[in-house]
Short mmCIF file of C-alpha atoms in Angstrom, two decimals:
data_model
loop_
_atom_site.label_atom_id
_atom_site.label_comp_id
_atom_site.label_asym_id
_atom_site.label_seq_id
_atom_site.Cartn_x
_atom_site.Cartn_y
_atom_site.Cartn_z
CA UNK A 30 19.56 39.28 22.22
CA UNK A 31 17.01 36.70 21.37
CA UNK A 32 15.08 37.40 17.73
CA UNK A 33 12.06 39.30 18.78
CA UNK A 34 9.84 36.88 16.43
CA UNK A 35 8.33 33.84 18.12
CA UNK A 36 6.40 31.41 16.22
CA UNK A 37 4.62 28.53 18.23
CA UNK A 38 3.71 25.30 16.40
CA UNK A 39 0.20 24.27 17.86
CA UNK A 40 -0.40 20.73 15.66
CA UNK A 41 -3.65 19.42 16.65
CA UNK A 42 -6.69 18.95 13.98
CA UNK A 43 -9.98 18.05 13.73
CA UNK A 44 -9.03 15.83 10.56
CA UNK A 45 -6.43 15.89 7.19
CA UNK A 46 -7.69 18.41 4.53
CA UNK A 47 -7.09 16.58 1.52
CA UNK A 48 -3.90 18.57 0.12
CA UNK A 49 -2.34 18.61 3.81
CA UNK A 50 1.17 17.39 4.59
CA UNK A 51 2.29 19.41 7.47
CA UNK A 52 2.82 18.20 10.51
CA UNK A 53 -0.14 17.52 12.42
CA UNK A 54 -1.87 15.24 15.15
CA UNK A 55 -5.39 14.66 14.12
CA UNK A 56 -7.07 14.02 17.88
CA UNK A 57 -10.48 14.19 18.90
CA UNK A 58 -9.54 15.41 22.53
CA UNK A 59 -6.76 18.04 22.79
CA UNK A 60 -3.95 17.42 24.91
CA UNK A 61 -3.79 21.05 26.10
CA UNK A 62 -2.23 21.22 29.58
CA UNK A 63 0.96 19.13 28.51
CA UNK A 64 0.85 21.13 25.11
CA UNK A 65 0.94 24.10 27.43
CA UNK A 66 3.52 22.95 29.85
CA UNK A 67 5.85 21.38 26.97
CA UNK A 68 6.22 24.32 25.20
CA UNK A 69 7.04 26.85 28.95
CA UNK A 70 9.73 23.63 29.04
CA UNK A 71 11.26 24.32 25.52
CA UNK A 72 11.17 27.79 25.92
CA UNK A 73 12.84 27.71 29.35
CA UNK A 74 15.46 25.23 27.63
CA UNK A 75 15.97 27.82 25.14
CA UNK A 76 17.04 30.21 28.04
CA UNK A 77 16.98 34.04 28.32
CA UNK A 78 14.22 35.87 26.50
CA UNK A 79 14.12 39.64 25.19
CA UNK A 80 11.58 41.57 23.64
CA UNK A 81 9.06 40.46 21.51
CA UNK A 82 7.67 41.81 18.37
CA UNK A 83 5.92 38.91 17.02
CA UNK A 84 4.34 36.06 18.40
CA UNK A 85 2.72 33.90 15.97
CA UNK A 86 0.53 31.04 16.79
CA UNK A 87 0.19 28.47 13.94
CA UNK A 88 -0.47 24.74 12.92
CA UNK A 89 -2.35 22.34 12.64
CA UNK A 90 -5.36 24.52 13.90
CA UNK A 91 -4.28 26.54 16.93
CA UNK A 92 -7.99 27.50 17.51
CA UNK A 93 -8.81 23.60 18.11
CA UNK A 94 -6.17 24.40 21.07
CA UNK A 95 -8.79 24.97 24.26
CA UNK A 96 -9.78 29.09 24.82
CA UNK A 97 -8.22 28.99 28.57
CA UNK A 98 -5.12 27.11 27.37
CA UNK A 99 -4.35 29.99 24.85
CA UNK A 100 -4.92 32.45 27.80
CA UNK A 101 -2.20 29.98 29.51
CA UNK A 102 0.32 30.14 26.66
CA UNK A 103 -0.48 33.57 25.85
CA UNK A 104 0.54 35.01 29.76
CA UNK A 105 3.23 32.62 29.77
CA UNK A 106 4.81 34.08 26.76
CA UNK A 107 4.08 37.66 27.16
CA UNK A 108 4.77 38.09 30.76
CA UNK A 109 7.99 35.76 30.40
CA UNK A 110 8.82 38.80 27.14
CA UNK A 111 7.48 41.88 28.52
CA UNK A 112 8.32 44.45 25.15
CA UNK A 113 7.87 48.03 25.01
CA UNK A 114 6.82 47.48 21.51
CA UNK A 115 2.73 46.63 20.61
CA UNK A 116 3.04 42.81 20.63
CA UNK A 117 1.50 41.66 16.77
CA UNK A 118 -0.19 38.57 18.25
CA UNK A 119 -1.88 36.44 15.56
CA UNK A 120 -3.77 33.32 16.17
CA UNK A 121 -4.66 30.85 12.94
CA UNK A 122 -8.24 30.00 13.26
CA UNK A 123 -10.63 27.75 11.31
CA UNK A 124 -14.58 28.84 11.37
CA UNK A 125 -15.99 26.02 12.64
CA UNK A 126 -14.26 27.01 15.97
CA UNK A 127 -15.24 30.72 16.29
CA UNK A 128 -17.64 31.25 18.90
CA UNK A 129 -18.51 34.61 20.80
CA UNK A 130 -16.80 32.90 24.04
CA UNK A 131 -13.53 31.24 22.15
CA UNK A 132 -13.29 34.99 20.09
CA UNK A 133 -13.51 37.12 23.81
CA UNK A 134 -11.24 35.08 25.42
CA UNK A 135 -8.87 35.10 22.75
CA UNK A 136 -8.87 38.78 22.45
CA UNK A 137 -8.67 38.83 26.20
CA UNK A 138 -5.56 36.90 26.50
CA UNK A 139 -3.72 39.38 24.11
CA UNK A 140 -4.82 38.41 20.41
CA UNK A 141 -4.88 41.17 18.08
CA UNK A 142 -4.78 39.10 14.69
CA UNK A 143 -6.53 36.59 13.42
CA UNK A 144 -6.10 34.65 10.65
CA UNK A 145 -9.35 32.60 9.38
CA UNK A 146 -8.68 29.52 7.20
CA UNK A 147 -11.90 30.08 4.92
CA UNK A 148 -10.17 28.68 1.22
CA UNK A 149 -12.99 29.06 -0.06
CA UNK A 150 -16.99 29.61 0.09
CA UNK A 151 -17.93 27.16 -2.59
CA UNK A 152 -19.31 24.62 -0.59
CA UNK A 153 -18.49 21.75 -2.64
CA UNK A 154 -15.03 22.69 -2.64
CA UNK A 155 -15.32 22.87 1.00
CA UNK A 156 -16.50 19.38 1.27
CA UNK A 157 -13.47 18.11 -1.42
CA UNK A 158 -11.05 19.81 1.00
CA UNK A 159 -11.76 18.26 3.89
CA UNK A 160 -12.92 21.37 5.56
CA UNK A 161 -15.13 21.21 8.57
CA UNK A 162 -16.75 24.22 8.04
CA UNK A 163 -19.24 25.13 4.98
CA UNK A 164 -19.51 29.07 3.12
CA UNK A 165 -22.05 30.08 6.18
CA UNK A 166 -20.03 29.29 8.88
CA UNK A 167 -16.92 31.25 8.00
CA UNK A 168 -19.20 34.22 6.85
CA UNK A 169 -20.46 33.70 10.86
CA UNK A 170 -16.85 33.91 12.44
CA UNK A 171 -16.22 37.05 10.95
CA UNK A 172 -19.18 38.38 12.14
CA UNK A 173 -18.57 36.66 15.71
CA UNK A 174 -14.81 38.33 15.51
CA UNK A 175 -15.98 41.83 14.57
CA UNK A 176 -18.43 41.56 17.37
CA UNK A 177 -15.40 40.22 20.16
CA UNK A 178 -13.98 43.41 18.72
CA UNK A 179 -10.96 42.29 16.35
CA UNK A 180 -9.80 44.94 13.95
CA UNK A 181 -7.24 42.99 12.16
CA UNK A 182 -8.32 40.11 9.80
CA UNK A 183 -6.90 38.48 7.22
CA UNK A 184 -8.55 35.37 5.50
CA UNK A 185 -6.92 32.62 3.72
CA UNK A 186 -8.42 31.51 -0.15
CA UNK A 187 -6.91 28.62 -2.52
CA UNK A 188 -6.92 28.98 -5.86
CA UNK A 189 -6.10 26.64 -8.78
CA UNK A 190 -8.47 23.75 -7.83
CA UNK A 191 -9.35 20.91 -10.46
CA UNK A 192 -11.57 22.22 -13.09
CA UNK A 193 -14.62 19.49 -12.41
CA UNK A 194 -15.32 21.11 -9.21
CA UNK A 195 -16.49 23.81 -11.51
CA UNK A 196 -15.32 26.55 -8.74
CA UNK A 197 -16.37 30.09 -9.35
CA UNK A 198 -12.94 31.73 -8.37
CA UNK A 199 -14.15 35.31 -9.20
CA UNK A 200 -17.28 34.82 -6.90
CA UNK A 201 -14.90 33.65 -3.90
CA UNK A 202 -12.67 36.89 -4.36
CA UNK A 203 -15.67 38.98 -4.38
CA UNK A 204 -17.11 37.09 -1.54
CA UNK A 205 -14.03 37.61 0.56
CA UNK A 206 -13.80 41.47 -0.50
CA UNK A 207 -17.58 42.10 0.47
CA UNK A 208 -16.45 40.62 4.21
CA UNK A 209 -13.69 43.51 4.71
CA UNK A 210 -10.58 41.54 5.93
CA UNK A 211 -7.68 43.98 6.17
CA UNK A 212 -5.87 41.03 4.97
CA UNK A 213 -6.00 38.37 2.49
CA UNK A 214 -3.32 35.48 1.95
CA UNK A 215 -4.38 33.25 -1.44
CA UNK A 216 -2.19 29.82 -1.95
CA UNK A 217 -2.43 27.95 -5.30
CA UNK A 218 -3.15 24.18 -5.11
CA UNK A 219 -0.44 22.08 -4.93
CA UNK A 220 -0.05 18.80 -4.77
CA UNK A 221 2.43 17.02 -1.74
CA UNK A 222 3.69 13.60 -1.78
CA UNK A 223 1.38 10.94 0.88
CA UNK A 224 -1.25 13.53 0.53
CA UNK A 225 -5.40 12.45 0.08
CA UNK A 226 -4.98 14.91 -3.38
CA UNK A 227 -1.78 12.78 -4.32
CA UNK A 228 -3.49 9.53 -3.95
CA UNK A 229 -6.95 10.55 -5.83
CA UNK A 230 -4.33 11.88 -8.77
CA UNK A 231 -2.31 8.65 -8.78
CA UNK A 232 -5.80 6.95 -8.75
CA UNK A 233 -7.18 8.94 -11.72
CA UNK A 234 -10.15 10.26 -9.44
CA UNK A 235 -9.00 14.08 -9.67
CA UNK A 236 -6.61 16.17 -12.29
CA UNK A 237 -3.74 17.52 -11.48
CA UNK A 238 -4.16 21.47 -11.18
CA UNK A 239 -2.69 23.12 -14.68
CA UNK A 240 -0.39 25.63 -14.81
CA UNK A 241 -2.69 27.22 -17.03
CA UNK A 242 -5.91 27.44 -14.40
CA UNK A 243 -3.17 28.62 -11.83
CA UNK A 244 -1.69 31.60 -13.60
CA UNK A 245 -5.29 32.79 -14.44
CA UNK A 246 -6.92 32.56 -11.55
CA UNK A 247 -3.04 34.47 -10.39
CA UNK A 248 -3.80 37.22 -12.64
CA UNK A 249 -7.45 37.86 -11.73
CA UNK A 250 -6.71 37.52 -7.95
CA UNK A 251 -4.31 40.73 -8.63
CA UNK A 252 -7.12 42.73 -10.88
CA UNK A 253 -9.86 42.07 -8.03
CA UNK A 254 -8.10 42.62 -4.92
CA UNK A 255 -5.64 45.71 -6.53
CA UNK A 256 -9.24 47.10 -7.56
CA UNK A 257 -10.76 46.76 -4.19
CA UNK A 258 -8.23 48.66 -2.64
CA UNK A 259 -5.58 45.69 -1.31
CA UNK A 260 -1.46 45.86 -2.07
CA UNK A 261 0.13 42.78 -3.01
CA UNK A 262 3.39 43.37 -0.61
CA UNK A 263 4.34 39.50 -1.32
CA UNK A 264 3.71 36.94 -3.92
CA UNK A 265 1.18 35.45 -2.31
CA UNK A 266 -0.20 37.90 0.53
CA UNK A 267 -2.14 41.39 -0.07
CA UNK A 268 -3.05 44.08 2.51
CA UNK A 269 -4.99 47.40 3.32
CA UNK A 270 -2.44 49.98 4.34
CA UNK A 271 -0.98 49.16 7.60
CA UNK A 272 -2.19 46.00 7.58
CA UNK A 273 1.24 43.54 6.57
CA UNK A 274 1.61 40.97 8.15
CA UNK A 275 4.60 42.10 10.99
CA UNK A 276 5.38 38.63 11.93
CA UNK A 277 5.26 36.89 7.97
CA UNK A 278 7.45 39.95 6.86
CA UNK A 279 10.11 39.00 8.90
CA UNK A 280 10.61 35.73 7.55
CA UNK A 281 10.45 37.40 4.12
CA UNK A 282 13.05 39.73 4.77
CA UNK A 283 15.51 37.19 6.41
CA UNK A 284 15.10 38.35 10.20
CA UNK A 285 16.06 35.91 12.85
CA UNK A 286 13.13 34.23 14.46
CA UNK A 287 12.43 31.51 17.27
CA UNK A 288 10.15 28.20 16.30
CA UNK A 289 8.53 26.15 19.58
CA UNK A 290 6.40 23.19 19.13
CA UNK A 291 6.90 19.92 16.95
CA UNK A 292 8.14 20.33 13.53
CA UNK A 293 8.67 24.62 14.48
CA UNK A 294 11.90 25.88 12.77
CA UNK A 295 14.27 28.63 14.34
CA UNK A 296 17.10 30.89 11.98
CA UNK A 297 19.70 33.07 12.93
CA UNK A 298 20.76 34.34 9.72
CA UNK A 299 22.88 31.33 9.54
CA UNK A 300 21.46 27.98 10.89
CA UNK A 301 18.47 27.07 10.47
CA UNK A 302 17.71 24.60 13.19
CA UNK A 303 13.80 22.29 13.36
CA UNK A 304 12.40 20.10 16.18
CA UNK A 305 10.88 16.81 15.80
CA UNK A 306 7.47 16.97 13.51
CA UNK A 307 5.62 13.85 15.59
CA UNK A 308 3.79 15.57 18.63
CA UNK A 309 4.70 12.44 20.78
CA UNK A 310 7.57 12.31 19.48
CA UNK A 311 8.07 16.01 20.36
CA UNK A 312 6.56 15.63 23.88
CA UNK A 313 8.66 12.67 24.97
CA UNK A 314 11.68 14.14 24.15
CA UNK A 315 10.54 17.55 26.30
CA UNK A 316 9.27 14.84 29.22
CA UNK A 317 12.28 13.31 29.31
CA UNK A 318 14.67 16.79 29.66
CA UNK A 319 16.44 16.23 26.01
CA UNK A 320 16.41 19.25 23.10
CA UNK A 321 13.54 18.23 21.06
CA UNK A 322 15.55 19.35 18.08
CA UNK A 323 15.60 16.82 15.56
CA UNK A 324 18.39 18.24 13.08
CA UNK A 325 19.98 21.42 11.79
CA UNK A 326 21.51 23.17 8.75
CA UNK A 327 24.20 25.33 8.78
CA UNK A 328 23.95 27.50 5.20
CA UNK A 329 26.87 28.38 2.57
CA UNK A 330 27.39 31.39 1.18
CA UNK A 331 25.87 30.06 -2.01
CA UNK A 332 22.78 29.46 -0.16
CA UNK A 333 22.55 32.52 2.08
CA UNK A 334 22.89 34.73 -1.66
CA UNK A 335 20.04 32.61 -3.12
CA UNK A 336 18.07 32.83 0.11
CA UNK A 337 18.33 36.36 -0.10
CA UNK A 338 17.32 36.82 -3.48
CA UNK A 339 14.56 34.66 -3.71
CA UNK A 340 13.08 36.18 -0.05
CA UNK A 341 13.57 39.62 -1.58
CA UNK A 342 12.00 38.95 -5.11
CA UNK A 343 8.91 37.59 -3.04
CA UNK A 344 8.15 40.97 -1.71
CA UNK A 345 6.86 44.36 -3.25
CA UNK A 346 10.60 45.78 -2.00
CA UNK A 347 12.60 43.55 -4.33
CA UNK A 348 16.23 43.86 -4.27
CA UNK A 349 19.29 45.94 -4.36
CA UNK A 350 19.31 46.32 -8.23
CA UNK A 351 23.64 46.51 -7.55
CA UNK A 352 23.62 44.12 -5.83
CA UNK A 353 22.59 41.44 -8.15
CA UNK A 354 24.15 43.73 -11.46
CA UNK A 355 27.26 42.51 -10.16
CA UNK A 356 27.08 38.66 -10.76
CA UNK A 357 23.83 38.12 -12.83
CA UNK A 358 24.41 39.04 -16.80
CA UNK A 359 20.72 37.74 -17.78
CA UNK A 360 19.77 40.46 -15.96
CA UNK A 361 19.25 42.57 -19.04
CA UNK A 362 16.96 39.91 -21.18
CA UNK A 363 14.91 39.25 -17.99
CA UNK A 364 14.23 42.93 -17.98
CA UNK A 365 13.30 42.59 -21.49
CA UNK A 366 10.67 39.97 -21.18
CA UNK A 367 8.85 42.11 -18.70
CA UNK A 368 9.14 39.74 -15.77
CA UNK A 369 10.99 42.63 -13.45
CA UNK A 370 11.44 45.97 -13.52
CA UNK A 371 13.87 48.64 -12.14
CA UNK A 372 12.33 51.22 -9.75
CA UNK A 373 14.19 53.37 -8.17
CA UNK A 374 17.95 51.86 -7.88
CA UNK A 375 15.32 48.49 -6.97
CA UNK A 376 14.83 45.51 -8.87
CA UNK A 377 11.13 44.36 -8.68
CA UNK A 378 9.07 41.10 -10.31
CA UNK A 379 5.85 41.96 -12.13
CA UNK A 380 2.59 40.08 -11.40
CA UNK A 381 3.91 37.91 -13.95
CA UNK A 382 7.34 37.51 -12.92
CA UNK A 383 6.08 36.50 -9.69
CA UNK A 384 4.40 33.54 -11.21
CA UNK A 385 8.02 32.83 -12.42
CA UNK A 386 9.68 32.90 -9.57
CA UNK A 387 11.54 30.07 -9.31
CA UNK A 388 12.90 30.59 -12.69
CA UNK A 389 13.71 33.84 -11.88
CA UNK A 390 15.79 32.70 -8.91
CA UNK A 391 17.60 30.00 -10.36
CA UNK A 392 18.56 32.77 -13.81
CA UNK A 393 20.09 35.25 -10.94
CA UNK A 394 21.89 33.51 -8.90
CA UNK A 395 23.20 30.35 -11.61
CA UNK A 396 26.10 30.08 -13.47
CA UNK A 397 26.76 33.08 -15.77
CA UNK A 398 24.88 33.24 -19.41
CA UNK A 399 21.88 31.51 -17.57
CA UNK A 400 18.52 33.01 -18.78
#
């Protein structure tokens, strides 16, 4: 049976936001009926499909994607997968795109999720992102997606930017709360290779973000939000009750799932298999009847057990605490330095374990002694 999680790769922007590297295709008109018919051609390459749980529609900026070419993709896809299950169906939407005809149609076609790329409602900040949209804007989409009748929100903040934009991070986390998303997803600055923020940093015309900034602004993200009634469930994503991410948490706990579109990536538990990131490149390769897979990776056992810790010590659930007793003797000084803890035969990170993940990983799953 086919993973019941489908996540379609829509790549198209409006322009680069300055700490962007995924793949994208910056276009001022949207190819959207051979976007449409490439990916019924991939998915009809990929041959029988079963239920679906999931469908996730991501980028790039899915919402630059016409409103009557989502209806397209959306009956396609759902009508192709009829499920008995209540289809999580979440669109990724930037502000400037919201209106109260885009927001009907979508919710129309079968969107029940929407995921708003605010960042943040400094203004400034805004503008040093590259955003299109300013603080008003996104405070007008979620009104306009209230009104179209959505009931599941989630909004996306960055934290950790340079100190001489002089960013008010406690006044965006209260700004978000006092909109009532069910869901809120915050991402620390970092900074990619052949990024805008890598070049201004190579420059000297921007700082690097400090670790210092980032585990603060970490820390107070997890007082607000816990305070206002939101569950961090993974490092980097907090919810109302009932209000997880379905399609996200699979990934997190290591469930199959189907990528279509450039650059989407598929797993099996096993493989992990991704298409060609260049949209042309991409829709050639679909025009011309070939797999637009570019490559695949077929993991070790070595890799599957790190995999599986580092997915699980993401999440609220943690791990088996036997199963990683067995092979990881550090366990006992990591518990010490207050970076997990044991709950329930479970082995959990702290908040501040969770800014030390990586750490943590590489201490559980290493050689013996490591710490």
């Amino acid at each position: 049976m086919p993973p019941p999680h489908l996540y379609l790769h829509i790549p198209f922007c409006a322009r680069r936001c300055s700490y962007c590297d995924f793949s994208i295709a910056v276009r001022r008109r949207i190819p959207a009926r051979q976007y449409v018919e490439a990916i019924r051609t991939e998915l009809e390459m990929l041959g029988s499909a079963g239920p679906l749980q999931t469908l996730y529609l991501g980028g790039g900026t899915p919402s630059r994607l016409p409103a009557d070419a989502v209806t397209a993709l959306l009956q396609y896809v759902l009508h192709r997968t009829p499920s008995p299950y209540e289809v999580e169906v979440t669109l990724e939407a930037n502000p400037e795109d919201v209106t109260p005809e885009a927001a009907d149609l979508w919710l129309r076609a079968g969107v029940n999720r929407v995921s708003l790329g605010t960042q943040s409602f400094d203004d400034r900040v805004l503008q040093w992102m590259h955003r299109v949209h300013d603080a008003a804007r996104a405070r007008d989409a979620v009104r306009t997606l209230r009104a179209a009748g959505l009931e599941n929100l989630s909004l996306d903040l960055i934290f950790a930017v340079p100190a001489e934009l002089e960013r008010h991070w406690a006044r965006d986390l209260d700004e978000a709360v006092a909109l009532a998303p069910e869901h809120l997803s915050l991402y620390g600055l970092t900074v990619e290779p052949r990024t805008p923020l890598a070049r201004w940093i190579a420059r000297g015309a921007t700082a690097a973000p400090s670790d210092e900034r980032y585990a603060d602004e970490y820390l107070l993200a997890h007082e607000r939000l816990t305070a206002a009634g939101y569950a961090f469930y993974e490092v980097s994503n907090a919810a109302r009750d009932g209000r997880r991410s379905r399609h996200n948490s699979a990934y997190w706990t290591g469930r199959p799932y189907t990528g279509a579109g450039p650059a989407a990536h598929s797993f099996d538990g096993r493989v992990r298999r991704w298409n060609l990131a260049a949209w042309e490149a991409y829709r050639r390769a679909i025009t011309e009847g070939r797999s637009p897979m570019e490559s695949e990776e077929v993991l070790s056992a070595e890799q599957q057990e790190m995999e599986r810790v580092y997915l699980g010590l993401r999440t609220s659930e943690g791990l088996s605490l036997g199963s990683v007793q067995r092979r990881s003797p550090s366990l006992t000084a990591l518990l010490g330095k207050g970076w997990l803890v044991e709950q329930g035969g479970r082995l959990q990170c702290t908040v501040e374990g969770w800014l030390r993940l990586d750490a943590l990983v590489a201490a559980l799953t290493g050689p013996a002694g490591t710490s």
